[in-house]
């Protein structure tokens, strides 16, 4: 049984892509309302791990539960899981032929059975939350990258998700647009949402994270509170990574 205070629990996860061992005996627990930031060098398994959390990738061995639902290939409850777990990607993945409002309402209407009026009311609420209510009737191509990413965040929130996963959400943005997205994520963290964020934005991590995770070569090397992580990491590899990333 998963404890009621646990939102995500991974036990001894392994993931292979052919002969490539992408996740190696990964165990991690995310509490309800916890803000976890995962960092590490490119190819360390960060994105693969969080994609397993909502069934975009399937682990090959081990056990994974999310909000009390066991996640495995062929699980009957996977559709329910994907309604509960929102994901924001590097690319915005908006429908280019739909307006912002239509992008936000299509999921709640099709999946949750909301009427158009209900879905639009919800969408406008979350467009206010991400500070772009005036963009409702525009098309994605008319928006900046930062605005498009905020639409993507609002789209996940419109599904009334209980967990938000962010896969390097600012890495495709121009530098001047990064803070507008991070500011929205900081505000979201303040609402008590459970969040797992893969990012190299260490200023954001210091401000928001309850737990820092460092991964390398498919393994979790370090898990610690931000104060310890940034001032006295236990592993030499994590220390070298931080020296490199904090100098830039």
C-alpha atoms as an extended CHARMM CRD file, in Angstrom:
* protein
*
       248  EXT
         1         1  UNK       CA              0.0000000000        0.0000000000        0.0000000000  PROA      1               0.0000000000
         2         2  UNK       CA              1.2000000000        3.5020000000       -0.8640000000  PROA      2               0.0000000000
         3         3  UNK       CA              1.1240000000        5.8960000000        2.0900000000  PROA      3               0.0000000000
         4         4  UNK       CA             -1.4810000000        8.6670000000        1.7670000000  PROA      4               0.0000000000
         5         5  UNK       CA              1.2050000000       11.3540000000        2.0500000000  PROA      5               0.0000000000
         6         6  UNK       CA              3.0860000000        9.9390000000       -0.9560000000  PROA      6               0.0000000000
         7         7  UNK       CA              2.2390000000       11.1300000000       -4.4640000000  PROA      7               0.0000000000
         8         8  UNK       CA              4.9290000000        9.2830000000       -6.4630000000  PROA      8               0.0000000000
         9         9  UNK       CA              6.9020000000        6.2500000000       -5.3670000000  PROA      9               0.0000000000
        10        10  UNK       CA              9.4680000000        4.5660000000       -7.6130000000  PROA      10              0.0000000000
        11        11  UNK       CA             11.1920000000        1.4070000000       -6.4070000000  PROA      11              0.0000000000
        12        12  UNK       CA             14.1990000000       -0.0760000000       -8.2070000000  PROA      12              0.0000000000
        13        13  UNK       CA             13.2070000000        1.1550000000      -11.6740000000  PROA      13              0.0000000000
        14        14  UNK       CA             15.1980000000       -0.0180000000      -14.6730000000  PROA      14              0.0000000000
        15        15  UNK       CA             14.6230000000        1.2280000000      -18.1990000000  PROA      15              0.0000000000
        16        16  UNK       CA             16.3270000000        0.0280000000      -21.3780000000  PROA      16              0.0000000000
        17        17  UNK       CA             16.3240000000        1.3500000000      -24.9230000000  PROA      17              0.0000000000
        18        18  UNK       CA             17.6030000000       -1.7520000000      -26.6760000000  PROA      18              0.0000000000
        19        19  UNK       CA             21.0210000000       -2.3960000000      -25.0790000000  PROA      19              0.0000000000
        20        20  UNK       CA             21.1990000000        1.1200000000      -23.5630000000  PROA      20              0.0000000000
        21        21  UNK       CA             20.5110000000        1.1030000000      -19.8190000000  PROA      21              0.0000000000
        22        22  UNK       CA             18.7640000000        4.4720000000      -19.3580000000  PROA      22              0.0000000000
        23        23  UNK       CA             17.5750000000        4.0900000000      -15.7370000000  PROA      23              0.0000000000
        24        24  UNK       CA             19.5340000000        1.9420000000      -13.2960000000  PROA      24              0.0000000000
        25        25  UNK       CA             17.8350000000        0.7950000000      -10.0920000000  PROA      25              0.0000000000
        26        26  UNK       CA             16.1800000000        4.1690000000       -9.4810000000  PROA      26              0.0000000000
        27        27  UNK       CA             14.2250000000        4.5970000000       -6.2380000000  PROA      27              0.0000000000
        28        28  UNK       CA             12.6540000000        7.9320000000       -5.3000000000  PROA      28              0.0000000000
        29        29  UNK       CA              9.6380000000        9.1820000000       -3.3440000000  PROA      29              0.0000000000
        30        30  UNK       CA              7.7590000000       12.4390000000       -3.9390000000  PROA      30              0.0000000000
        31        31  UNK       CA              5.4120000000       13.5470000000       -1.1880000000  PROA      31              0.0000000000
        32        32  UNK       CA              2.0650000000       15.2690000000       -1.7600000000  PROA      32              0.0000000000
        33        33  UNK       CA              2.7080000000       18.9660000000       -2.2150000000  PROA      33              0.0000000000
        34        34  UNK       CA              6.4590000000       18.4200000000       -2.5150000000  PROA      34              0.0000000000
        35        35  UNK       CA              8.5370000000       20.4230000000       -5.0120000000  PROA      35              0.0000000000
        36        36  UNK       CA             11.3470000000       18.2560000000       -6.3530000000  PROA      36              0.0000000000
        37        37  UNK       CA             13.9960000000       19.5460000000       -8.7590000000  PROA      37              0.0000000000
        38        38  UNK       CA             16.0260000000       17.0040000000      -10.7370000000  PROA      38              0.0000000000
        39        39  UNK       CA             19.2950000000       18.0740000000      -12.3320000000  PROA      39              0.0000000000
        40        40  UNK       CA             22.3220000000       16.4360000000      -13.8700000000  PROA      40              0.0000000000
        41        41  UNK       CA             24.3140000000       16.3070000000      -17.0960000000  PROA      41              0.0000000000
        42        42  UNK       CA             22.7300000000       15.6380000000      -20.4620000000  PROA      42              0.0000000000
        43        43  UNK       CA             21.8390000000       11.9830000000      -20.9410000000  PROA      43              0.0000000000
        44        44  UNK       CA             21.6710000000       11.2020000000      -17.2320000000  PROA      44              0.0000000000
        45        45  UNK       CA             18.1020000000        9.8620000000      -17.3560000000  PROA      45              0.0000000000
        46        46  UNK       CA             16.2380000000       12.8680000000      -15.9320000000  PROA      46              0.0000000000
        47        47  UNK       CA             13.6630000000       13.2120000000      -18.7140000000  PROA      47              0.0000000000
        48        48  UNK       CA             13.2600000000        9.4450000000      -19.0330000000  PROA      48              0.0000000000
        49        49  UNK       CA             12.4270000000        9.2190000000      -15.3290000000  PROA      49              0.0000000000
        50        50  UNK       CA              9.6950000000       11.8270000000      -15.3130000000  PROA      50              0.0000000000
        51        51  UNK       CA              8.2670000000       10.4670000000      -18.5820000000  PROA      51              0.0000000000
        52        52  UNK       CA              7.8410000000        7.1600000000      -16.7560000000  PROA      52              0.0000000000
        53        53  UNK       CA              5.8090000000        9.0000000000      -14.1150000000  PROA      53              0.0000000000
        54        54  UNK       CA              2.8960000000        9.5290000000      -16.5170000000  PROA      54              0.0000000000
        55        55  UNK       CA              3.3250000000        6.5330000000      -18.7700000000  PROA      55              0.0000000000
        56        56  UNK       CA              4.9670000000        8.2750000000      -21.7150000000  PROA      56              0.0000000000
        57        57  UNK       CA              7.7570000000        5.7520000000      -21.1970000000  PROA      57              0.0000000000
        58        58  UNK       CA              7.4420000000        2.3380000000      -19.5730000000  PROA      58              0.0000000000
        59        59  UNK       CA              9.9610000000        1.0170000000      -17.0930000000  PROA      59              0.0000000000
        60        60  UNK       CA             11.1820000000       -2.5360000000      -17.7090000000  PROA      60              0.0000000000
        61        61  UNK       CA             11.4800000000       -3.6170000000      -14.0960000000  PROA      61              0.0000000000
        62        62  UNK       CA             10.7660000000       -2.2640000000      -10.6460000000  PROA      62              0.0000000000
        63        63  UNK       CA              7.5430000000       -0.7730000000       -9.2920000000  PROA      63              0.0000000000
        64        64  UNK       CA              6.0170000000        2.6820000000       -9.7880000000  PROA      64              0.0000000000
        65        65  UNK       CA              2.8900000000        4.1560000000       -8.2220000000  PROA      65              0.0000000000
        66        66  UNK       CA              1.5220000000        7.6520000000       -8.8570000000  PROA      66              0.0000000000
        67        67  UNK       CA             -1.3510000000        8.9630000000       -6.7200000000  PROA      67              0.0000000000
        68        68  UNK       CA             -2.1370000000        5.3990000000       -5.6760000000  PROA      68              0.0000000000
        69        69  UNK       CA             -2.2170000000        4.0950000000       -9.2690000000  PROA      69              0.0000000000
        70        70  UNK       CA              0.3370000000        1.4670000000      -10.2320000000  PROA      70              0.0000000000
        71        71  UNK       CA              1.9890000000        2.4390000000      -13.5080000000  PROA      71              0.0000000000
        72        72  UNK       CA              3.0180000000       -0.2840000000      -15.9420000000  PROA      72              0.0000000000
        73        73  UNK       CA              2.5790000000       -1.0120000000      -19.6210000000  PROA      73              0.0000000000
        74        74  UNK       CA             -1.0010000000       -2.1010000000      -20.2300000000  PROA      74              0.0000000000
        75        75  UNK       CA             -2.3180000000       -0.7470000000      -16.9020000000  PROA      75              0.0000000000
        76        76  UNK       CA             -6.1010000000       -0.2830000000      -17.0590000000  PROA      76              0.0000000000
        77        77  UNK       CA             -5.9200000000        2.9790000000      -15.1120000000  PROA      77              0.0000000000
        78        78  UNK       CA             -3.3390000000        4.7020000000      -17.3210000000  PROA      78              0.0000000000
        79        79  UNK       CA             -5.9570000000        7.0120000000      -18.8670000000  PROA      79              0.0000000000
        80        80  UNK       CA             -6.9940000000        8.1180000000      -15.3800000000  PROA      80              0.0000000000
        81        81  UNK       CA             -3.3590000000        8.6730000000      -14.4720000000  PROA      81              0.0000000000
        82        82  UNK       CA             -2.7570000000       10.9350000000      -17.4600000000  PROA      82              0.0000000000
        83        83  UNK       CA             -5.7240000000       13.0580000000      -16.4230000000  PROA      83              0.0000000000
        84        84  UNK       CA             -4.1840000000       13.4700000000      -12.9650000000  PROA      84              0.0000000000
        85        85  UNK       CA             -0.5970000000       14.1690000000      -14.0820000000  PROA      85              0.0000000000
        86        86  UNK       CA              0.1290000000       17.2360000000      -16.2040000000  PROA      86              0.0000000000
        87        87  UNK       CA              3.3160000000       17.5460000000      -18.2260000000  PROA      87              0.0000000000
        88        88  UNK       CA              5.0250000000       20.6070000000      -19.6590000000  PROA      88              0.0000000000
        89        89  UNK       CA              7.7020000000       19.8760000000      -22.2600000000  PROA      89              0.0000000000
        90        90  UNK       CA             10.6400000000       21.7880000000      -23.7320000000  PROA      90              0.0000000000
        91        91  UNK       CA              8.5590000000       22.3470000000      -26.8510000000  PROA      91              0.0000000000
        92        92  UNK       CA              5.1100000000       23.7570000000      -26.2830000000  PROA      92              0.0000000000
        93        93  UNK       CA              3.1310000000       21.1640000000      -28.2860000000  PROA      93              0.0000000000
        94        94  UNK       CA              0.1840000000       23.4980000000      -28.8580000000  PROA      94              0.0000000000
        95        95  UNK       CA             -2.2350000000       22.9000000000      -31.7160000000  PROA      95              0.0000000000
        96        96  UNK       CA             -1.2470000000       25.6140000000      -34.2300000000  PROA      96              0.0000000000
        97        97  UNK       CA             -4.6650000000       25.6960000000      -35.9350000000  PROA      97              0.0000000000
        98        98  UNK       CA             -6.5300000000       26.3430000000      -32.6700000000  PROA      98              0.0000000000
        99        99  UNK       CA             -6.7240000000       29.5570000000      -30.6800000000  PROA      99              0.0000000000
       100       100  UNK       CA             -5.2770000000       29.6910000000      -27.1790000000  PROA      100             0.0000000000
       101       101  UNK       CA             -8.7720000000       29.2860000000      -25.7150000000  PROA      101             0.0000000000
       102       102  UNK       CA             -9.4750000000       26.2980000000      -27.9640000000  PROA      102             0.0000000000
       103       103  UNK       CA             -6.1520000000       24.7060000000      -26.9850000000  PROA      103             0.0000000000
       104       104  UNK       CA             -7.1850000000       24.9910000000      -23.3380000000  PROA      104             0.0000000000
       105       105  UNK       CA            -10.7690000000       23.7530000000      -23.6930000000  PROA      105             0.0000000000
       106       106  UNK       CA            -10.3750000000       20.7540000000      -26.0110000000  PROA      106             0.0000000000
       107       107  UNK       CA             -8.9900000000       18.4280000000      -23.3020000000  PROA      107             0.0000000000
       108       108  UNK       CA            -11.5140000000       19.1870000000      -20.5430000000  PROA      108             0.0000000000
       109       109  UNK       CA            -14.4020000000       18.8830000000      -23.0310000000  PROA      109             0.0000000000
       110       110  UNK       CA            -13.2380000000       15.6190000000      -24.6070000000  PROA      110             0.0000000000
       111       111  UNK       CA            -11.7530000000       13.8970000000      -21.5710000000  PROA      111             0.0000000000
       112       112  UNK       CA            -13.5820000000       15.3240000000      -18.5610000000  PROA      112             0.0000000000
       113       113  UNK       CA            -16.9230000000       15.9150000000      -20.2770000000  PROA      113             0.0000000000
       114       114  UNK       CA            -17.1850000000       19.6370000000      -19.4920000000  PROA      114             0.0000000000
       115       115  UNK       CA            -19.5430000000       21.7920000000      -21.5070000000  PROA      115             0.0000000000
       116       116  UNK       CA            -17.9690000000       24.4770000000      -23.6760000000  PROA      116             0.0000000000
       117       117  UNK       CA            -19.1120000000       27.1530000000      -21.2320000000  PROA      117             0.0000000000
       118       118  UNK       CA            -17.6030000000       25.2970000000      -18.2550000000  PROA      118             0.0000000000
       119       119  UNK       CA            -14.3500000000       24.6340000000      -20.1140000000  PROA      119             0.0000000000
       120       120  UNK       CA            -14.0240000000       28.2550000000      -21.2290000000  PROA      120             0.0000000000
       121       121  UNK       CA            -14.6470000000       29.5290000000      -17.6990000000  PROA      121             0.0000000000
       122       122  UNK       CA            -11.9000000000       27.2160000000      -16.3980000000  PROA      122             0.0000000000
       123       123  UNK       CA             -9.5600000000       28.2100000000      -19.2420000000  PROA      123             0.0000000000
       124       124  UNK       CA             -9.9760000000       31.9270000000      -18.5730000000  PROA      124             0.0000000000
       125       125  UNK       CA             -9.3110000000       31.3350000000      -14.8650000000  PROA      125             0.0000000000
       126       126  UNK       CA             -5.9940000000       29.6910000000      -15.6410000000  PROA      126             0.0000000000
       127       127  UNK       CA             -5.0360000000       32.2120000000      -18.3170000000  PROA      127             0.0000000000
       128       128  UNK       CA             -5.4250000000       34.7980000000      -15.5460000000  PROA      128             0.0000000000
       129       129  UNK       CA             -3.2420000000       32.5980000000      -13.3230000000  PROA      129             0.0000000000
       130       130  UNK       CA             -0.4180000000       32.6140000000      -15.8970000000  PROA      130             0.0000000000
       131       131  UNK       CA             -0.9250000000       36.3420000000      -16.5950000000  PROA      131             0.0000000000
       132       132  UNK       CA             -2.0010000000       36.2270000000      -20.2520000000  PROA      132             0.0000000000
       133       133  UNK       CA             -5.8260000000       36.5510000000      -20.2520000000  PROA      133             0.0000000000
       134       134  UNK       CA             -5.6300000000       38.9650000000      -23.1900000000  PROA      134             0.0000000000
       135       135  UNK       CA             -4.1470000000       36.2590000000      -25.4460000000  PROA      135             0.0000000000
       136       136  UNK       CA             -7.2180000000       33.9790000000      -25.3670000000  PROA      136             0.0000000000
       137       137  UNK       CA             -8.2790000000       34.5070000000      -28.9810000000  PROA      137             0.0000000000
       138       138  UNK       CA             -4.8390000000       34.5080000000      -30.5740000000  PROA      138             0.0000000000
       139       139  UNK       CA             -3.1560000000       31.5860000000      -32.2990000000  PROA      139             0.0000000000
       140       140  UNK       CA              0.1020000000       30.1010000000      -30.9470000000  PROA      140             0.0000000000
       141       141  UNK       CA              2.1630000000       31.5470000000      -33.7970000000  PROA      141             0.0000000000
       142       142  UNK       CA              1.1100000000       35.0430000000      -32.6900000000  PROA      142             0.0000000000
       143       143  UNK       CA              2.6620000000       34.5530000000      -29.2420000000  PROA      143             0.0000000000
       144       144  UNK       CA              6.2230000000       34.7140000000      -27.9600000000  PROA      144             0.0000000000
       145       145  UNK       CA              7.8990000000       31.5200000000      -26.7900000000  PROA      145             0.0000000000
       146       146  UNK       CA              7.4210000000       32.5160000000      -23.1720000000  PROA      146             0.0000000000
       147       147  UNK       CA              3.7190000000       33.1420000000      -23.7380000000  PROA      147             0.0000000000
       148       148  UNK       CA              3.3350000000       29.8080000000      -25.5180000000  PROA      148             0.0000000000
       149       149  UNK       CA              4.9590000000       27.9890000000      -22.5960000000  PROA      149             0.0000000000
       150       150  UNK       CA              2.6100000000       29.7390000000      -20.1840000000  PROA      150             0.0000000000
       151       151  UNK       CA             -0.3110000000       28.5780000000      -22.3460000000  PROA      151             0.0000000000
       152       152  UNK       CA              1.0920000000       25.0360000000      -22.0830000000  PROA      152             0.0000000000
       153       153  UNK       CA              1.1610000000       25.3420000000      -18.2800000000  PROA      153             0.0000000000
       154       154  UNK       CA             -2.4010000000       26.6750000000      -18.2440000000  PROA      154             0.0000000000
       155       155  UNK       CA             -3.4940000000       23.7980000000      -20.5040000000  PROA      155             0.0000000000
       156       156  UNK       CA             -2.2670000000       21.2530000000      -17.9550000000  PROA      156             0.0000000000
       157       157  UNK       CA             -3.9130000000       23.1340000000      -15.1040000000  PROA      157             0.0000000000
       158       158  UNK       CA             -7.2380000000       23.1250000000      -16.9860000000  PROA      158             0.0000000000
       159       159  UNK       CA             -7.2840000000       19.3400000000      -16.6040000000  PROA      159             0.0000000000
       160       160  UNK       CA             -7.3460000000       19.9020000000      -12.8100000000  PROA      160             0.0000000000
       161       161  UNK       CA             -4.1440000000       17.8970000000      -12.4750000000  PROA      161             0.0000000000
       162       162  UNK       CA             -2.8150000000       16.8510000000       -9.0840000000  PROA      162             0.0000000000
       163       163  UNK       CA              0.8250000000       16.5810000000      -10.1460000000  PROA      163             0.0000000000
       164       164  UNK       CA              2.7820000000       18.7540000000      -12.5860000000  PROA      164             0.0000000000
       165       165  UNK       CA              5.8880000000       17.4540000000      -14.3540000000  PROA      165             0.0000000000
       166       166  UNK       CA              8.1810000000       19.9320000000      -16.0970000000  PROA      166             0.0000000000
       167       167  UNK       CA             10.8130000000       18.6750000000      -18.5410000000  PROA      167             0.0000000000
       168       168  UNK       CA             13.3250000000       21.5320000000      -18.9580000000  PROA      168             0.0000000000
       169       169  UNK       CA             10.4700000000       23.9850000000      -19.6270000000  PROA      169             0.0000000000
       170       170  UNK       CA             12.7290000000       26.9760000000      -20.2840000000  PROA      170             0.0000000000
       171       171  UNK       CA             15.4680000000       25.3590000000      -22.3710000000  PROA      171             0.0000000000
       172       172  UNK       CA             13.8770000000       26.3100000000      -25.7180000000  PROA      172             0.0000000000
       173       173  UNK       CA             13.2560000000       29.9290000000      -24.7040000000  PROA      173             0.0000000000
       174       174  UNK       CA             15.2120000000       33.0820000000      -25.4250000000  PROA      174             0.0000000000
       175       175  UNK       CA             16.9580000000       34.3060000000      -22.2450000000  PROA      175             0.0000000000
       176       176  UNK       CA             14.6380000000       37.2820000000      -21.7330000000  PROA      176             0.0000000000
       177       177  UNK       CA             11.5800000000       34.9870000000      -21.7260000000  PROA      177             0.0000000000
       178       178  UNK       CA             12.8770000000       32.4950000000      -19.1720000000  PROA      178             0.0000000000
       179       179  UNK       CA             11.9600000000       34.4990000000      -16.0670000000  PROA      179             0.0000000000
       180       180  UNK       CA              8.3420000000       35.0490000000      -17.1110000000  PROA      180             0.0000000000
       181       181  UNK       CA              7.8640000000       31.2710000000      -17.2080000000  PROA      181             0.0000000000
       182       182  UNK       CA              9.8410000000       30.6500000000      -14.0060000000  PROA      182             0.0000000000
       183       183  UNK       CA              7.8060000000       33.3340000000      -12.2100000000  PROA      183             0.0000000000
       184       184  UNK       CA              4.5990000000       31.4910000000      -13.1030000000  PROA      184             0.0000000000
       185       185  UNK       CA              6.1230000000       28.2240000000      -11.8640000000  PROA      185             0.0000000000
       186       186  UNK       CA              7.1360000000       29.8820000000       -8.5770000000  PROA      186             0.0000000000
       187       187  UNK       CA              3.5510000000       31.0850000000       -8.1250000000  PROA      187             0.0000000000
       188       188  UNK       CA              2.2430000000       27.6040000000       -8.9190000000  PROA      188             0.0000000000
       189       189  UNK       CA              4.5710000000       26.1070000000       -6.3190000000  PROA      189             0.0000000000
       190       190  UNK       CA              3.0140000000       28.4550000000       -3.7850000000  PROA      190             0.0000000000
       191       191  UNK       CA             -0.4340000000       26.8960000000       -4.3400000000  PROA      191             0.0000000000
       192       192  UNK       CA              0.6500000000       23.5540000000       -2.8860000000  PROA      192             0.0000000000
       193       193  UNK       CA              0.7960000000       21.7080000000       -6.2150000000  PROA      193             0.0000000000
       194       194  UNK       CA              3.0400000000       18.6380000000       -6.2910000000  PROA      194             0.0000000000
       195       195  UNK       CA              5.7770000000       19.4640000000       -8.8140000000  PROA      195             0.0000000000
       196       196  UNK       CA              8.7090000000       17.5420000000      -10.2750000000  PROA      196             0.0000000000
       197       197  UNK       CA             10.9200000000       19.8040000000      -12.3630000000  PROA      197             0.0000000000
       198       198  UNK       CA             13.8680000000       18.8350000000      -14.5610000000  PROA      198             0.0000000000
       199       199  UNK       CA             15.8480000000       22.0410000000      -14.9880000000  PROA      199             0.0000000000
       200       200  UNK       CA             19.2870000000       23.6620000000      -14.8920000000  PROA      200             0.0000000000
       201       201  UNK       CA             17.7860000000       26.9000000000      -13.5240000000  PROA      201             0.0000000000
       202       202  UNK       CA             19.4390000000       26.7840000000      -10.1330000000  PROA      202             0.0000000000
       203       203  UNK       CA             18.0910000000       30.1440000000       -8.9760000000  PROA      203             0.0000000000
       204       204  UNK       CA             14.5750000000       28.7410000000       -9.4050000000  PROA      204             0.0000000000
       205       205  UNK       CA             15.6230000000       25.5440000000       -7.6260000000  PROA      205             0.0000000000
       206       206  UNK       CA             16.9640000000       27.4420000000       -4.6090000000  PROA      206             0.0000000000
       207       207  UNK       CA             13.7300000000       29.4170000000       -4.3770000000  PROA      207             0.0000000000
       208       208  UNK       CA             11.2120000000       26.6120000000       -4.8180000000  PROA      208             0.0000000000
       209       209  UNK       CA             12.6540000000       23.1320000000       -4.2170000000  PROA      209             0.0000000000
       210       210  UNK       CA             11.9490000000       21.1020000000       -1.1130000000  PROA      210             0.0000000000
       211       211  UNK       CA             14.2190000000       18.3690000000       -2.4510000000  PROA      211             0.0000000000
       212       212  UNK       CA             17.1130000000       18.3850000000       -4.9180000000  PROA      212             0.0000000000
       213       213  UNK       CA             18.0220000000       15.2770000000       -6.9010000000  PROA      213             0.0000000000
       214       214  UNK       CA             21.2220000000       14.8250000000       -8.8970000000  PROA      214             0.0000000000
       215       215  UNK       CA             21.3630000000       12.1100000000      -11.5680000000  PROA      215             0.0000000000
       216       216  UNK       CA             24.2220000000       10.7870000000      -13.6540000000  PROA      216             0.0000000000
       217       217  UNK       CA             24.4100000000        7.8350000000      -16.0690000000  PROA      217             0.0000000000
       218       218  UNK       CA             20.9160000000        6.6460000000      -15.2200000000  PROA      218             0.0000000000
       219       219  UNK       CA             21.4250000000        6.6160000000      -11.4600000000  PROA      219             0.0000000000
       220       220  UNK       CA             20.3680000000        8.8640000000       -8.6130000000  PROA      220             0.0000000000
       221       221  UNK       CA             23.6230000000       10.0390000000       -7.0690000000  PROA      221             0.0000000000
       222       222  UNK       CA             22.3600000000       12.5390000000       -4.5070000000  PROA      222             0.0000000000
       223       223  UNK       CA             19.0600000000       13.4720000000       -2.8170000000  PROA      223             0.0000000000
       224       224  UNK       CA             19.1290000000       16.3090000000       -0.3030000000  PROA      224             0.0000000000
       225       225  UNK       CA             17.4450000000       19.5510000000        0.7830000000  PROA      225             0.0000000000
       226       226  UNK       CA             18.5600000000       22.6200000000       -1.2060000000  PROA      226             0.0000000000
       227       227  UNK       CA             20.6370000000       24.0950000000        1.6170000000  PROA      227             0.0000000000
       228       228  UNK       CA             22.7560000000       20.9490000000        1.8330000000  PROA      228             0.0000000000
       229       229  UNK       CA             22.7720000000       20.3300000000       -1.9000000000  PROA      229             0.0000000000
       230       230  UNK       CA             24.1650000000       23.7360000000       -2.8090000000  PROA      230             0.0000000000
       231       231  UNK       CA             26.5520000000       24.2470000000        0.0980000000  PROA      231             0.0000000000
       232       232  UNK       CA             27.7940000000       20.7670000000        0.9820000000  PROA      232             0.0000000000
       233       233  UNK       CA             26.9370000000       18.0700000000       -1.5810000000  PROA      233             0.0000000000
       234       234  UNK       CA             28.0410000000       14.6180000000       -0.4530000000  PROA      234             0.0000000000
       235       235  UNK       CA             29.3070000000       13.3810000000       -3.8280000000  PROA      235             0.0000000000
       236       236  UNK       CA             32.3310000000       14.7210000000       -5.6620000000  PROA      236             0.0000000000
       237       237  UNK       CA             30.5120000000       14.3300000000       -8.9900000000  PROA      237             0.0000000000
       238       238  UNK       CA             27.6580000000       16.5590000000       -7.8300000000  PROA      238             0.0000000000
       239       239  UNK       CA             30.1540000000       19.1110000000       -6.5330000000  PROA      239             0.0000000000
       240       240  UNK       CA             31.8760000000       19.2600000000       -9.9340000000  PROA      240             0.0000000000
       241       241  UNK       CA             28.5360000000       19.6230000000      -11.7150000000  PROA      241             0.0000000000
       242       242  UNK       CA             27.4930000000       22.5010000000       -9.4730000000  PROA      242             0.0000000000
       243       243  UNK       CA             30.8700000000       24.2320000000       -9.8360000000  PROA      243             0.0000000000
       244       244  UNK       CA             30.4250000000       24.1110000000      -13.5960000000  PROA      244             0.0000000000
       245       245  UNK       CA             26.7900000000       25.1520000000      -13.7710000000  PROA      245             0.0000000000
       246       246  UNK       CA             26.9360000000       27.8710000000      -11.1040000000  PROA      246             0.0000000000
       247       247  UNK       CA             29.9020000000       29.5240000000      -12.8130000000  PROA      247             0.0000000000
       248       248  UNK       CA             27.7660000000       30.1770000000      -15.9080000000  PROA      248             0.0000000000
